Amino acid sequence: MAEKPWIEINCDMGEGFGRWKMGPDEELMQYIDVANVACGFHAGDPTIMVRTVRLAKEHGIRVGAHPGMPDLLGFGRRRMNIAPDDMYAMILYQVGALAGILAAEGVPLNHVKPHGELYFYIQRDATIRDAVLRAVRTFNVPIYGLPTKHMVEDCQRIGLKLIPEFYADIDYNDQGELVPVAESVPVTPDLVKERIRLFANKGQAKTKAGNLVDIPVDRQGFSVCIHSDLPGAIENAAAARAAITAERTKVSQH
């Protein structure tokens, strides 16, 4: 029997550090299904990780690890050259830290989702991709990411489930690839809704240049990412939830 169509919202959370807060995590919980919790390299610290896991548990939100580059100052969004063996160890280290906190709180690890530059790094470098995927496989959970041809093939080779993502609050280019946050045009809630509707119905996105491009994500089931650190995050998440509810209603009526 074919799996029923599904759409969810995932959101990057726990991305403060010490006394500095990043993102309205508490307010966003009502709109999301999955929280990606920062693991201390690009953002987050032990206390914030515990607090974010408890917050997600209180709201019945699934929790995944959100490992990033070792770059607090650049929020994990700057390019760095890292040896594959070091990258493998960094992923084990970060995800392992969150896994320990989750175990203490009685919450299962749901998935792993790379953050920022690491998300792009695994797309363009086969050796880094292999290192990250092998590390994630250790935890026996899926990885969230872009279902590009090489990503799909490598996940199958390694025996790792890939959860495909669609991005509603940053841009795509004319090749159907994601544009980094710093180069994307700020979104409005209406634009978030429009992007989700367009993708859910036609499998397309309007690019930064204004063209329509096919996005290689299976519309049978996908996760919509909303960034908690962008302006208007609460309004964007609310708009995404409204658009997804409308799409689910349409599916249930057929």
Short mmCIF file of C-alpha atoms in Angstrom, two decimals:
data_model
loop_
_atom_site.label_atom_id
_atom_site.label_comp_id
_atom_site.label_asym_id
_atom_site.label_seq_id
_atom_site.Cartn_x
_atom_site.Cartn_y
_atom_site.Cartn_z
CA MET A 1 0.00 0.00 0.00
CA ALA A 2 1.39 3.41 -0.99
CA GLU A 3 2.34 5.81 1.79
CA LYS A 4 -0.13 8.63 2.31
CA PRO A 5 1.05 12.09 1.22
CA TRP A 6 2.55 14.06 4.08
CA ILE A 7 3.94 17.55 4.65
CA GLU A 8 5.61 18.82 7.82
CA ILE A 9 7.44 21.91 9.07
CA ASN A 10 10.93 21.73 10.53
CA CYS A 11 12.70 24.63 12.21
CA ASP A 12 16.26 25.28 13.38
CA MET A 13 16.26 26.04 17.12
CA GLY A 14 18.42 26.54 20.19
CA GLU A 15 20.73 28.77 18.19
CA GLY A 16 21.67 31.22 20.93
CA PHE A 17 24.87 31.11 22.97
CA GLY A 18 25.27 31.94 26.65
CA ARG A 19 23.29 35.10 27.32
CA TRP A 20 22.65 35.75 23.62
CA LYS A 21 19.35 34.54 22.21
CA MET A 22 18.69 33.80 18.53
CA GLY A 23 15.15 33.17 17.36
CA PRO A 24 11.75 33.13 19.13
CA ASP A 25 11.80 29.40 19.88
CA GLU A 26 8.97 29.41 22.41
CA GLU A 27 6.56 31.23 20.10
CA LEU A 28 7.46 29.06 17.09
CA MET A 29 6.68 25.73 18.76
CA GLN A 30 2.94 26.01 18.08
CA TYR A 31 3.53 26.06 14.32
CA ILE A 32 6.13 23.35 13.75
CA ASP A 33 6.38 19.55 13.73
CA VAL A 34 10.14 19.06 14.05
CA ALA A 35 12.92 20.99 15.84
CA ASN A 36 16.53 20.88 14.65
CA VAL A 37 18.58 21.64 17.76
CA ALA A 38 21.98 23.32 17.39
CA CYS A 39 24.78 21.26 18.92
CA GLY A 40 27.34 23.84 20.03
CA PHE A 41 29.60 24.38 17.01
CA HIS A 42 27.77 27.09 15.03
CA ALA A 43 25.46 27.98 17.93
CA GLY A 44 24.00 26.54 21.10
CA ASP A 45 25.61 25.46 24.36
CA PRO A 46 24.86 22.65 26.83
CA THR A 47 22.31 24.62 28.85
CA ILE A 48 20.50 25.91 25.77
CA MET A 49 20.44 22.38 24.31
CA VAL A 50 18.80 20.99 27.46
CA ARG A 51 16.33 23.88 27.60
CA THR A 52 15.38 23.49 23.92
CA VAL A 53 14.88 19.72 24.22
CA ARG A 54 12.62 20.23 27.23
CA LEU A 55 10.65 22.90 25.36
CA ALA A 56 10.15 20.59 22.39
CA LYS A 57 9.15 17.72 24.68
CA GLU A 58 6.57 19.93 26.39
CA HIS A 59 5.00 20.72 23.01
CA GLY A 60 5.20 17.19 21.59
CA ILE A 61 7.70 18.24 18.91
CA ARG A 62 10.12 15.69 17.43
CA VAL A 63 13.78 16.57 17.93
CA GLY A 64 16.76 16.18 15.62
CA ALA A 65 20.40 17.22 15.80
CA HIS A 66 21.56 20.28 13.88
CA PRO A 67 25.36 19.99 13.62
CA GLY A 68 27.33 22.74 11.93
CA MET A 69 30.76 24.05 11.10
CA PRO A 70 33.04 25.05 14.03
CA ASP A 71 32.30 28.73 13.47
CA LEU A 72 30.44 30.55 16.25
CA LEU A 73 31.42 33.99 14.98
CA GLY A 74 30.11 33.29 11.49
CA PHE A 75 27.06 31.33 12.68
CA GLY A 76 28.27 28.35 10.66
CA ARG A 77 27.65 30.09 7.35
CA ARG A 78 31.22 30.71 6.24
CA ARG A 79 33.29 28.40 4.05
CA MET A 80 36.00 26.37 5.75
CA ASN A 81 38.21 23.56 4.50
CA ILE A 82 37.96 20.54 6.79
CA ALA A 83 39.52 17.11 6.33
CA PRO A 84 36.97 14.29 5.92
CA ASP A 85 38.26 12.42 8.99
CA ASP A 86 37.88 15.57 11.08
CA MET A 87 34.38 16.13 9.71
CA TYR A 88 33.38 12.56 10.58
CA ALA A 89 34.56 13.12 14.15
CA MET A 90 32.82 16.52 14.38
CA ILE A 91 29.46 15.03 13.42
CA LEU A 92 29.81 12.17 15.91
CA TYR A 93 30.80 14.69 18.60
CA GLN A 94 27.91 17.09 18.02
CA VAL A 95 25.14 14.55 17.47
CA GLY A 96 26.45 12.44 20.33
CA ALA A 97 26.17 15.41 22.68
CA LEU A 98 22.53 15.98 21.79
CA ALA A 99 21.81 12.24 21.90
CA GLY A 100 23.01 12.18 25.51
CA ILE A 101 20.72 15.07 26.46
CA LEU A 102 17.78 13.45 24.67
CA ALA A 103 18.40 10.18 26.52
CA ALA A 104 18.39 12.04 29.84
CA GLU A 105 15.04 13.63 28.93
CA GLY A 106 13.48 10.42 27.58
CA VAL A 107 13.15 11.83 24.04
CA PRO A 108 14.25 9.84 20.97
CA LEU A 109 16.63 11.31 18.39
CA ASN A 110 14.46 11.83 15.29
CA HIS A 111 17.02 12.78 12.64
CA VAL A 112 20.13 14.77 11.78
CA LYS A 113 20.07 17.94 9.67
CA PRO A 114 23.31 19.73 8.74
CA HIS A 115 23.35 23.50 9.26
CA GLY A 116 24.26 26.37 6.97
CA GLU A 117 27.55 26.00 5.14
CA LEU A 118 27.76 22.32 6.10
CA TYR A 119 24.46 21.78 4.26
CA PHE A 120 26.07 23.16 1.09
CA TYR A 121 29.47 21.55 1.74
CA ILE A 122 28.04 18.02 1.58
CA GLN A 123 26.42 18.85 -1.76
CA ARG A 124 29.59 19.98 -3.51
CA ASP A 125 32.24 17.70 -1.93
CA ALA A 126 31.88 13.91 -2.24
CA THR A 127 34.42 13.13 0.48
CA ILE A 128 32.73 15.42 3.00
CA ARG A 129 29.34 14.02 2.04
CA ASP A 130 30.60 10.48 2.64
CA ALA A 131 32.08 11.44 6.03
CA VAL A 132 28.85 13.10 7.20
CA LEU A 133 26.58 10.31 5.99
CA ARG A 134 28.72 7.62 7.62
CA ALA A 135 28.67 9.51 10.90
CA VAL A 136 24.90 9.97 10.78
CA ARG A 137 24.39 6.27 10.03
CA THR A 138 25.93 5.51 13.45
CA PHE A 139 22.79 6.89 15.11
CA ASN A 140 20.32 4.90 12.96
CA VAL A 141 18.19 7.94 12.09
CA PRO A 142 17.38 9.72 8.80
CA ILE A 143 19.18 12.76 7.46
CA TYR A 144 17.29 15.84 6.25
CA GLY A 145 18.60 17.40 3.05
CA LEU A 146 18.24 18.25 -0.61
CA PRO A 147 17.48 15.13 -2.69
CA THR A 148 20.03 15.85 -5.41
CA LYS A 149 21.13 12.90 -7.56
CA HIS A 150 24.43 12.38 -5.76
CA MET A 151 22.83 12.79 -2.32
CA VAL A 152 20.14 10.21 -3.09
CA GLU A 153 22.67 7.74 -4.53
CA ASP A 154 25.10 8.09 -1.62
CA CYS A 155 22.36 7.71 0.99
CA GLN A 156 21.23 4.52 -0.75
CA ARG A 157 24.82 3.24 -0.91
CA ILE A 158 25.40 3.87 2.79
CA GLY A 159 21.95 2.69 3.86
CA LEU A 160 20.66 5.99 5.19
CA LYS A 161 17.12 7.31 4.83
CA LEU A 162 16.90 10.79 3.28
CA ILE A 163 14.03 13.12 4.22
CA PRO A 164 13.63 15.64 1.38
CA GLU A 165 13.31 19.33 2.17
CA PHE A 166 11.68 22.31 0.50
CA TYR A 167 12.65 25.84 1.52
CA ALA A 168 9.97 28.51 1.67
CA ASP A 169 11.92 31.39 3.21
CA ILE A 170 15.07 31.49 1.03
CA ASP A 171 15.56 31.53 -2.73
CA TYR A 172 16.33 28.94 -5.39
CA ASN A 173 18.43 29.69 -8.46
CA ASP A 174 17.63 28.84 -12.09
CA GLN A 175 19.34 25.45 -11.68
CA GLY A 176 16.94 24.48 -8.89
CA GLU A 177 19.65 24.87 -6.24
CA LEU A 178 19.31 26.72 -2.96
CA VAL A 179 20.67 30.24 -2.68
CA PRO A 180 22.52 30.96 0.62
CA VAL A 181 20.60 32.95 3.23
CA ALA A 182 22.84 36.00 2.84
CA GLU A 183 22.08 36.16 -0.90
CA SER A 184 18.32 35.54 -0.66
CA VAL A 185 15.63 38.20 -0.82
CA PRO A 186 13.74 38.70 2.50
CA VAL A 187 10.33 37.01 2.41
CA THR A 188 6.86 38.00 3.53
CA PRO A 189 4.26 35.61 4.97
CA ASP A 190 2.27 35.86 1.73
CA LEU A 191 5.35 34.86 -0.27
CA VAL A 192 5.90 31.86 2.02
CA LYS A 193 2.33 30.72 1.36
CA GLU A 194 2.68 31.28 -2.38
CA ARG A 195 5.91 29.27 -2.53
CA ILE A 196 4.43 26.31 -0.65
CA ARG A 197 1.29 26.30 -2.80
CA LEU A 198 3.32 26.46 -6.01
CA PHE A 199 5.58 23.62 -4.99
CA ALA A 200 2.82 21.42 -3.54
CA ASN A 201 0.71 21.74 -6.70
CA LYS A 202 3.28 21.93 -9.49
CA GLY A 203 6.60 20.87 -8.00
CA GLN A 204 8.15 24.19 -8.93
CA ALA A 205 9.70 27.27 -7.35
CA LYS A 206 9.99 30.81 -8.65
CA THR A 207 13.68 31.61 -8.74
CA LYS A 208 15.45 34.74 -7.58
CA ALA A 209 15.52 35.79 -11.25
CA GLY A 210 11.75 35.33 -11.53
CA ASN A 211 11.75 32.10 -13.55
CA LEU A 212 9.91 28.87 -12.76
CA VAL A 213 12.14 25.86 -12.11
CA ASP A 214 11.37 22.24 -11.24
CA ILE A 215 12.52 21.26 -7.73
CA PRO A 216 13.71 17.64 -7.28
CA VAL A 217 11.66 16.91 -4.16
CA ASP A 218 9.02 14.17 -4.11
CA ARG A 219 5.73 15.89 -3.37
CA GLN A 220 4.37 12.64 -1.93
CA GLY A 221 6.13 13.58 1.28
CA PHE A 222 8.46 16.42 2.22
CA SER A 223 9.55 18.72 5.03
CA VAL A 224 9.29 22.51 4.76
CA CYS A 225 12.13 24.36 6.49
CA ILE A 226 11.51 27.66 8.27
CA HIS A 227 14.49 29.56 9.70
CA SER A 228 14.04 30.84 13.25
CA ASP A 229 16.82 33.44 12.87
CA LEU A 230 15.30 35.33 9.92
CA PRO A 231 13.16 38.49 10.34
CA GLY A 232 9.46 37.69 10.65
CA ALA A 233 10.11 34.06 11.66
CA ILE A 234 6.87 33.75 13.66
CA GLU A 235 4.74 35.21 10.89
CA ASN A 236 6.53 33.05 8.29
CA ALA A 237 5.93 29.90 10.34
CA ALA A 238 2.26 30.78 10.83
CA ALA A 239 1.90 31.34 7.08
CA ALA A 240 3.61 28.02 6.34
CA ARG A 241 1.29 26.22 8.74
CA ALA A 242 -1.78 27.80 7.12
CA ALA A 243 -0.59 26.84 3.62
CA ILE A 244 0.20 23.26 4.67
CA THR A 245 -3.16 22.88 6.43
CA ALA A 246 -4.88 24.01 3.23
CA GLU A 247 -2.88 21.51 1.14
CA ARG A 248 -3.65 18.69 3.57
CA THR A 249 -7.34 19.54 3.37
CA LYS A 250 -7.24 19.36 -0.41
CA VAL A 251 -5.54 15.95 -0.29
CA SER A 252 -8.09 14.56 2.21
CA GLN A 253 -10.98 15.64 -0.03
CA HIS A 254 -9.74 13.54 -2.95
#
